[in-house]
Short mmCIF file of N, CA and C in Angstrom, two decimals:
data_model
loop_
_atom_site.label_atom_id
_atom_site.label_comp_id
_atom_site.label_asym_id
_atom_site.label_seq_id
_atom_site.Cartn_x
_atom_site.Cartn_y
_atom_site.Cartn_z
N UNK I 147 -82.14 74.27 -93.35
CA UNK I 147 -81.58 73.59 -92.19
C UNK I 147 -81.54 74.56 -91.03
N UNK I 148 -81.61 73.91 -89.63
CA UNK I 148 -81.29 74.77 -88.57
C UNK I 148 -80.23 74.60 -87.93
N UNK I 149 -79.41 75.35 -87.97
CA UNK I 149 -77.93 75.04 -87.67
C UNK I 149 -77.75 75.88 -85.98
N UNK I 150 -76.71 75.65 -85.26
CA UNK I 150 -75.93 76.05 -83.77
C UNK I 150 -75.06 77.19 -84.54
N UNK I 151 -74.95 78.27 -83.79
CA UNK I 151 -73.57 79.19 -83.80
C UNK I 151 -73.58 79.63 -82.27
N UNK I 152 -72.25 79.59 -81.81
CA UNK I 152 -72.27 80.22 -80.82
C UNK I 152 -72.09 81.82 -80.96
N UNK I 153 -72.64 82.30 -80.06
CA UNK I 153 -72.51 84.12 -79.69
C UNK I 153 -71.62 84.53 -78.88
N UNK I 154 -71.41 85.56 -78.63
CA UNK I 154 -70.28 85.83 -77.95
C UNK I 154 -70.01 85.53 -76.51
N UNK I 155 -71.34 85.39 -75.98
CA UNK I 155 -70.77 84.41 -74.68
C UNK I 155 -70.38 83.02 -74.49
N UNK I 156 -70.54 82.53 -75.75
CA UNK I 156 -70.40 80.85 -75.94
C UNK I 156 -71.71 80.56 -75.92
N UNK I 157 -72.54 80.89 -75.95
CA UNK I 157 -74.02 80.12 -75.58
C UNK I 157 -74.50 79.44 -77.27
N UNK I 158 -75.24 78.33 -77.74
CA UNK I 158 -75.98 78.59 -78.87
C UNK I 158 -76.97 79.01 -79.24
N UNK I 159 -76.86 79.73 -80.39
CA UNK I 159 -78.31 80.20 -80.81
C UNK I 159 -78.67 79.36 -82.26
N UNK I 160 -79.83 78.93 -82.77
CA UNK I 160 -80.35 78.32 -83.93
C UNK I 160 -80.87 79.36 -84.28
N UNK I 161 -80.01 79.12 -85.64
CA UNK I 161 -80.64 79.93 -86.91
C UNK I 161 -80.97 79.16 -87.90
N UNK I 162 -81.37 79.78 -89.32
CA UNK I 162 -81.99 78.97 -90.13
C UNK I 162 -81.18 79.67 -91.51
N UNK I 163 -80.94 78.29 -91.65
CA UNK I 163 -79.85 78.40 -93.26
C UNK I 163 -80.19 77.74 -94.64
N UNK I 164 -79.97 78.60 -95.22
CA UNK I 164 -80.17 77.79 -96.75
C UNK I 164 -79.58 77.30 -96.77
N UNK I 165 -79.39 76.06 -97.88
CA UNK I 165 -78.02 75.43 -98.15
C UNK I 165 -78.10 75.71 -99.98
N UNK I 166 -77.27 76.72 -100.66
CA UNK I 166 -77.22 76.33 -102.36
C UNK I 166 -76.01 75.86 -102.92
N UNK I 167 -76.46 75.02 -103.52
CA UNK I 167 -74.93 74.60 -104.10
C UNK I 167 -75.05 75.44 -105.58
N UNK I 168 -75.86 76.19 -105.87
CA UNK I 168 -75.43 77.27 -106.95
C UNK I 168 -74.71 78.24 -106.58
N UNK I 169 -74.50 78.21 -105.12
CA UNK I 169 -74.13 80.14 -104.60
C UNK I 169 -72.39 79.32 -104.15
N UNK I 170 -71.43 80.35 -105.07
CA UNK I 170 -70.57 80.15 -104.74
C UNK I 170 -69.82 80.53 -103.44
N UNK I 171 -70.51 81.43 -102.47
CA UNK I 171 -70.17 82.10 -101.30
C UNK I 171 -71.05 81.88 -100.24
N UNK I 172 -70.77 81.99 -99.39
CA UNK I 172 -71.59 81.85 -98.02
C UNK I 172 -72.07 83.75 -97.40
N UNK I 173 -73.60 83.49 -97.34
CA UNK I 173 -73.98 84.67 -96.35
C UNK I 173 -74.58 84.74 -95.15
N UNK I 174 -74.43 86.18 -94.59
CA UNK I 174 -75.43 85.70 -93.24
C UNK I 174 -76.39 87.52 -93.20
N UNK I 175 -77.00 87.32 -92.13
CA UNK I 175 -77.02 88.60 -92.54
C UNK I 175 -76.93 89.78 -91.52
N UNK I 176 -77.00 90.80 -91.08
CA UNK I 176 -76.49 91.58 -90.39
C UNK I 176 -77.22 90.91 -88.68
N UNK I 177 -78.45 91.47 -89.02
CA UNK I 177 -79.51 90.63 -88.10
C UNK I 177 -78.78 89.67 -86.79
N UNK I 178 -78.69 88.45 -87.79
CA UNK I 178 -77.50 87.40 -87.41
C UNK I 178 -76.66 87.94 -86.47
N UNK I 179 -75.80 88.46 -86.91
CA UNK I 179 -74.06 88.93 -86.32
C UNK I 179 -74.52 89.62 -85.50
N UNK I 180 -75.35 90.85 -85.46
CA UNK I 180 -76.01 91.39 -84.54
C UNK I 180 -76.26 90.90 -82.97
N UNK I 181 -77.54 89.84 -83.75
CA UNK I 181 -78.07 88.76 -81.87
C UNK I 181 -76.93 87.83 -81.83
N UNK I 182 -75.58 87.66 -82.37
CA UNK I 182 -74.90 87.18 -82.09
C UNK I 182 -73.79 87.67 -81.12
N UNK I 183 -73.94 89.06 -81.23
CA UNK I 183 -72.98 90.21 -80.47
C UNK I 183 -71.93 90.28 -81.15
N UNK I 184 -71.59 89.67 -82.46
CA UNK I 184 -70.09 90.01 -83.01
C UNK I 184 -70.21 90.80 -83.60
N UNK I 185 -68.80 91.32 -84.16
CA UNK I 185 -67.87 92.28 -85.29
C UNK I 185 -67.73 91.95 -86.32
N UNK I 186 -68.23 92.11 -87.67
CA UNK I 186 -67.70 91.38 -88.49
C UNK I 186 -66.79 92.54 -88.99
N UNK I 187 -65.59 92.09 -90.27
CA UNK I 187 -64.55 92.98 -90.87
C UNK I 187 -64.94 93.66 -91.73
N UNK I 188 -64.44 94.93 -91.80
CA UNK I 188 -64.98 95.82 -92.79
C UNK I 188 -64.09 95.21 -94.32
N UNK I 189 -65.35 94.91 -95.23
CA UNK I 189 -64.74 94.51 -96.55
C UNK I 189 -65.46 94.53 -97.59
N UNK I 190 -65.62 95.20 -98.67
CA UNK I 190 -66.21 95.77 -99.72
C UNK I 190 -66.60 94.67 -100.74
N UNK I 191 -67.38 93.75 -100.97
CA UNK I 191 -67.31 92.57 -102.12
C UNK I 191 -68.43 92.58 -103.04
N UNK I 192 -68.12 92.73 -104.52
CA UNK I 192 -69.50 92.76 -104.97
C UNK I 192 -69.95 91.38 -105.37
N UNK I 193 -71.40 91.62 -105.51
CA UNK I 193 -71.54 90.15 -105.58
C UNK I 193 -72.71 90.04 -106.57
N UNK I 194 -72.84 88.78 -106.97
CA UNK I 194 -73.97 89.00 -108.79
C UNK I 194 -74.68 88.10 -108.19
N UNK I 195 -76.13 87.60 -109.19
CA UNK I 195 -76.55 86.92 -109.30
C UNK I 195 -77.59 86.40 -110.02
N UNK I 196 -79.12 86.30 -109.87
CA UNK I 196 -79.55 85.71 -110.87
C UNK I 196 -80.17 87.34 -111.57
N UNK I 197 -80.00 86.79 -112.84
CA UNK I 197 -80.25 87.83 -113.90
C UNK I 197 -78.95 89.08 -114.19
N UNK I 198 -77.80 88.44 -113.22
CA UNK I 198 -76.33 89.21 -113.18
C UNK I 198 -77.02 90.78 -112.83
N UNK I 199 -78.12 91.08 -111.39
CA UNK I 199 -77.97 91.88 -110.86
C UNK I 199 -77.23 91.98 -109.88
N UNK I 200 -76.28 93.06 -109.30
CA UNK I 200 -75.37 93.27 -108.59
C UNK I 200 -75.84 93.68 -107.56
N UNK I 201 -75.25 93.61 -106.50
CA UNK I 201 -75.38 93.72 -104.72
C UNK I 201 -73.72 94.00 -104.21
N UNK I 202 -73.66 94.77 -102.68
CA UNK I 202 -72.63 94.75 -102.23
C UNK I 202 -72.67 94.54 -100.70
N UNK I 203 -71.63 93.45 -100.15
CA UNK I 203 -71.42 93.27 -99.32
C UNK I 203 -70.24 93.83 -98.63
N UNK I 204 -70.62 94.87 -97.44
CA UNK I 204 -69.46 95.87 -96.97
C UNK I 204 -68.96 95.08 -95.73
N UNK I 205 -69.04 93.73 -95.38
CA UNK I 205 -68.74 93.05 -94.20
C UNK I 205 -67.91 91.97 -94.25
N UNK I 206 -67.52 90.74 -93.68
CA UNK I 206 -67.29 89.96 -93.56
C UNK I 206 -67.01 88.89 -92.05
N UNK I 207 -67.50 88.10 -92.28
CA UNK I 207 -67.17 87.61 -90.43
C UNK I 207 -66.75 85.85 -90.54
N UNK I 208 -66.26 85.30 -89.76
CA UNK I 208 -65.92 83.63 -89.93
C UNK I 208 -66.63 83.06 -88.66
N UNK I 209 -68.05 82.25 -89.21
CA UNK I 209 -67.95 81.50 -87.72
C UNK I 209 -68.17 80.00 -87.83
N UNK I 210 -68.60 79.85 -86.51
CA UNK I 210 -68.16 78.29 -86.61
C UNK I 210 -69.98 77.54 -86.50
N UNK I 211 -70.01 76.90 -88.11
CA UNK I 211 -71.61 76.36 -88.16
C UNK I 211 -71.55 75.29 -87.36
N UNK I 212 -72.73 74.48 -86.07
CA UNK I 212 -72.51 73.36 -85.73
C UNK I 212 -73.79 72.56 -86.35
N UNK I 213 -73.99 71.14 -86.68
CA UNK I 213 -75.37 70.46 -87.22
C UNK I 213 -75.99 70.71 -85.45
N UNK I 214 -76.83 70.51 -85.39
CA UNK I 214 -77.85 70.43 -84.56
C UNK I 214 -78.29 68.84 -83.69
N UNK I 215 -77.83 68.22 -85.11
CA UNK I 215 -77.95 66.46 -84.99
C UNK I 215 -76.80 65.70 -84.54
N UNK I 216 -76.12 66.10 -85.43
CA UNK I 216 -74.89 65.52 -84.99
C UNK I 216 -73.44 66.35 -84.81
N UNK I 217 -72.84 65.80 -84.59
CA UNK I 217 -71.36 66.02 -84.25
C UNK I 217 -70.62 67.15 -85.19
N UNK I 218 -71.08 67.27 -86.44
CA UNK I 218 -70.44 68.23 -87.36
C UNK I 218 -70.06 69.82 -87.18
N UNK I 219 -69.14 70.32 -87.48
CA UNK I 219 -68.94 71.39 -87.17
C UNK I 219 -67.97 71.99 -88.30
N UNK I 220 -68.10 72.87 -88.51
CA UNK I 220 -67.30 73.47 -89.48
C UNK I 220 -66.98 75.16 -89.62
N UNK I 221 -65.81 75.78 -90.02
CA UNK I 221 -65.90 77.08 -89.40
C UNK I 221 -65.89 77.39 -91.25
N UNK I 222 -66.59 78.56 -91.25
CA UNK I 222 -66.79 79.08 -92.38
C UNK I 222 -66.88 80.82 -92.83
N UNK I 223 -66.69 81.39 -93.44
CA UNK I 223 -66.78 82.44 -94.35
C UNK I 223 -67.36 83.07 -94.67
N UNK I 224 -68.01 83.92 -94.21
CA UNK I 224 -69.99 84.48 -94.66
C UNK I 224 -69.64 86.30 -94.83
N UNK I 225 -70.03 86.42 -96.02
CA UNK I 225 -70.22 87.66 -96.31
C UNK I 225 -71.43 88.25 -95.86
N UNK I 226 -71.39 89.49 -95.24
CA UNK I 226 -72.22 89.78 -94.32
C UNK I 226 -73.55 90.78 -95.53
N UNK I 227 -74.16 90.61 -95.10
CA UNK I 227 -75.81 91.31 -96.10
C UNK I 227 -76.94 91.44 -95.26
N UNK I 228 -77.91 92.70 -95.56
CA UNK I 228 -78.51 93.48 -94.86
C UNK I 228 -79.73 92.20 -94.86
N UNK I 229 -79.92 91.55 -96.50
CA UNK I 229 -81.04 91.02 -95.86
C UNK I 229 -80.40 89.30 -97.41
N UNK I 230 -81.02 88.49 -97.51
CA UNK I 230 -80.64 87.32 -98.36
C UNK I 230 -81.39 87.06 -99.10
N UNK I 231 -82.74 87.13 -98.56
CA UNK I 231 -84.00 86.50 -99.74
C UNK I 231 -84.85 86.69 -99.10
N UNK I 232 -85.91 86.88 -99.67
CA UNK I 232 -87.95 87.02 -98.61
C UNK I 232 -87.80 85.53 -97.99
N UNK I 233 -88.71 85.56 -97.27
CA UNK I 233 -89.39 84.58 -96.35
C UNK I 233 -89.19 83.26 -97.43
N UNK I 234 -88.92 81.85 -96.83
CA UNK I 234 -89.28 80.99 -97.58
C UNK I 234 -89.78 80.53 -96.81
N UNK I 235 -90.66 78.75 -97.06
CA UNK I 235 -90.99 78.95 -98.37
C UNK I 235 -92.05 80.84 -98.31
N UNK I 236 -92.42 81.02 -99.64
CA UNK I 236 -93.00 82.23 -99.90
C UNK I 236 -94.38 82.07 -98.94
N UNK I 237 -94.82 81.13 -98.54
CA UNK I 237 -96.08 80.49 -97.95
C UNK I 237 -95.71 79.21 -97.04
N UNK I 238 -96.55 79.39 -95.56
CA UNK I 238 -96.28 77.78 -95.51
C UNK I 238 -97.23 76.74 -96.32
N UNK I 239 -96.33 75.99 -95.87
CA UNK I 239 -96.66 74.39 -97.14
C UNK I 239 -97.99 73.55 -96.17
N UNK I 240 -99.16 73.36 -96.08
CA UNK I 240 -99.82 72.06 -95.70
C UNK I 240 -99.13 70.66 -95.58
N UNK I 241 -99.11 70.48 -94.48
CA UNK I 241 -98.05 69.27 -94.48
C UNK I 241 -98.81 67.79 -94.27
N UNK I 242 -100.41 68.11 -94.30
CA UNK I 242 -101.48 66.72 -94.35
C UNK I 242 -100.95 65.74 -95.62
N UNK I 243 -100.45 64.84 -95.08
CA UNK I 243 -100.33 63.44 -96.68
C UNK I 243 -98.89 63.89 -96.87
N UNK I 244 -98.53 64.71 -96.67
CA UNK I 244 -96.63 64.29 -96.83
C UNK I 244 -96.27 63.46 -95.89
N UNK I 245 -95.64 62.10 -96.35
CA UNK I 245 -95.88 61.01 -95.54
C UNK I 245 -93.73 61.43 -95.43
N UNK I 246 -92.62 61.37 -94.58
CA UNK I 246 -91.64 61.58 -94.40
C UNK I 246 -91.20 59.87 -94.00
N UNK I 247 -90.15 59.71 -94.27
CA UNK I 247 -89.68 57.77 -93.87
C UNK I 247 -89.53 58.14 -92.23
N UNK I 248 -89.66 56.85 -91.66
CA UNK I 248 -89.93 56.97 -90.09
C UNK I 248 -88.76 56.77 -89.74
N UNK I 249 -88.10 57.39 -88.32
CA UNK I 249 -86.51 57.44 -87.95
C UNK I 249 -85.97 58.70 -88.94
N UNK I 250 -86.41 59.47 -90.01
CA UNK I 250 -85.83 60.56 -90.59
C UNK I 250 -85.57 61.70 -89.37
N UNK I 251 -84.60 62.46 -89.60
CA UNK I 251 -84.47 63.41 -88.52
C UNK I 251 -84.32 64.81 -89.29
N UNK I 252 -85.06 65.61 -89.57
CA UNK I 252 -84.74 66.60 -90.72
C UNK I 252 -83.65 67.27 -89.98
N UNK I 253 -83.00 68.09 -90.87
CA UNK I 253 -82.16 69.59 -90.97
C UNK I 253 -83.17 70.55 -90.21
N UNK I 254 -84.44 70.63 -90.30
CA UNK I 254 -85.06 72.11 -90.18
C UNK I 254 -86.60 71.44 -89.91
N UNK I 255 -87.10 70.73 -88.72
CA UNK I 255 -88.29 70.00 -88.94
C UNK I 255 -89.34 70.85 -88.92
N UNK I 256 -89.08 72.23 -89.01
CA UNK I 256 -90.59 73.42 -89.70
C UNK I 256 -90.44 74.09 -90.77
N UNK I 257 -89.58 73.16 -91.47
CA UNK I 257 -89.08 73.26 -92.78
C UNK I 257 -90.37 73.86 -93.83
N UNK I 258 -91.59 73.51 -93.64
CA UNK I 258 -93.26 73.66 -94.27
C UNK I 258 -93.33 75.24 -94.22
N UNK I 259 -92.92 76.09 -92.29
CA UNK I 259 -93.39 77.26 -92.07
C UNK I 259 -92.43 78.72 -92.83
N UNK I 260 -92.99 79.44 -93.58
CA UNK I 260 -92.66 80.39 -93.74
C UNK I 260 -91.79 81.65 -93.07
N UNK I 261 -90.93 81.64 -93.14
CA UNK I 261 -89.90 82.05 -91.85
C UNK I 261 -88.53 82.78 -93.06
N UNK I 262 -88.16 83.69 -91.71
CA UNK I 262 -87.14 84.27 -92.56
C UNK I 262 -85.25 83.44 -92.78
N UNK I 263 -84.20 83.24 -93.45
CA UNK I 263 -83.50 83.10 -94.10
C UNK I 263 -82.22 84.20 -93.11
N UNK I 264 -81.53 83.20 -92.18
CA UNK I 264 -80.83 83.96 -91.66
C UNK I 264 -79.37 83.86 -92.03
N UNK I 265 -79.01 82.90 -93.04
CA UNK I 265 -77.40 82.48 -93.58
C UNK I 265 -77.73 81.71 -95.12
N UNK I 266 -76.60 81.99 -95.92
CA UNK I 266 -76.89 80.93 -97.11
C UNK I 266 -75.87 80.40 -97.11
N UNK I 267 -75.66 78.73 -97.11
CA UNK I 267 -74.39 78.15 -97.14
C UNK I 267 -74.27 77.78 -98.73
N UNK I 268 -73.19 77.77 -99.66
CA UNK I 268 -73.30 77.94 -100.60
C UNK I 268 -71.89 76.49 -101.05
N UNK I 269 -71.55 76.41 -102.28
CA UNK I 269 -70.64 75.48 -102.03
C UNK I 269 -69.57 74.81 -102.19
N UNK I 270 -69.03 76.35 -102.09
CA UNK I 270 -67.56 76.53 -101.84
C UNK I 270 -67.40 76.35 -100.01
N UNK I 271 -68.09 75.98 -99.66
CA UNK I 271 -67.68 75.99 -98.19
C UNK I 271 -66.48 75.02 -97.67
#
């Protein structure tokens, strides 16, 4: 999905978010907070995952996700990380003959292009 955050002047910027409902926590990653101009809190969290290898997150920051589409907004919890995952998809996708229903409005409509992973919303949010 491509979600709104505002930066520190109020302005929005679109970023691009996973959404897992396996990941019990929300991330973003330094990058992010960075072109965002904020601070996040200094906070030590370790964190597991697949194959219960361990990672640590020395940050923390709260901001406020907006949909892009509609009206939704929600302020959330993101443990801050240097980086989240490689590029997805790993490749872009050929998008000839993926036929999409007409009036659909995606989350992320270059959803196909290979691009980097700037937040994971997870779903405890």
């Amino acid at each position: 999905a491509k979600v709104h955050v505002k930066d520190i002047n109020g302005k929005l910027q679109v970023f691009r978010a996973l959404l897992d409902n396996g990941s019990q926590s929300n991330f973003v990653t330094q990058q992010c907070i960075s072109g965002l101009g904020l601070t996040a809190t200094s906070r030590i969290t370790k964190v597991s995952g697949v194959s219960a290898l361990s990672s640590c997150s020395e940050a923390v920051i709260t901001l406020q996700i907006m949909s892009r589409t509609s009206t939704f907004k929600q302020n959330l919890e993101f443990l801050v990380m240097k980086k989240i995952t490689n590029d997805l998809p790993t490749s872009s996708i050929p998008v000839q003959g993926i036929k999409l229903p007409s009036g659909l409005t995606l989350a992320d409509p270059e959803y196909y292009k290979s691009n980097k992973v700037d937040m994971l919303i997870g779903s405890e949010c």
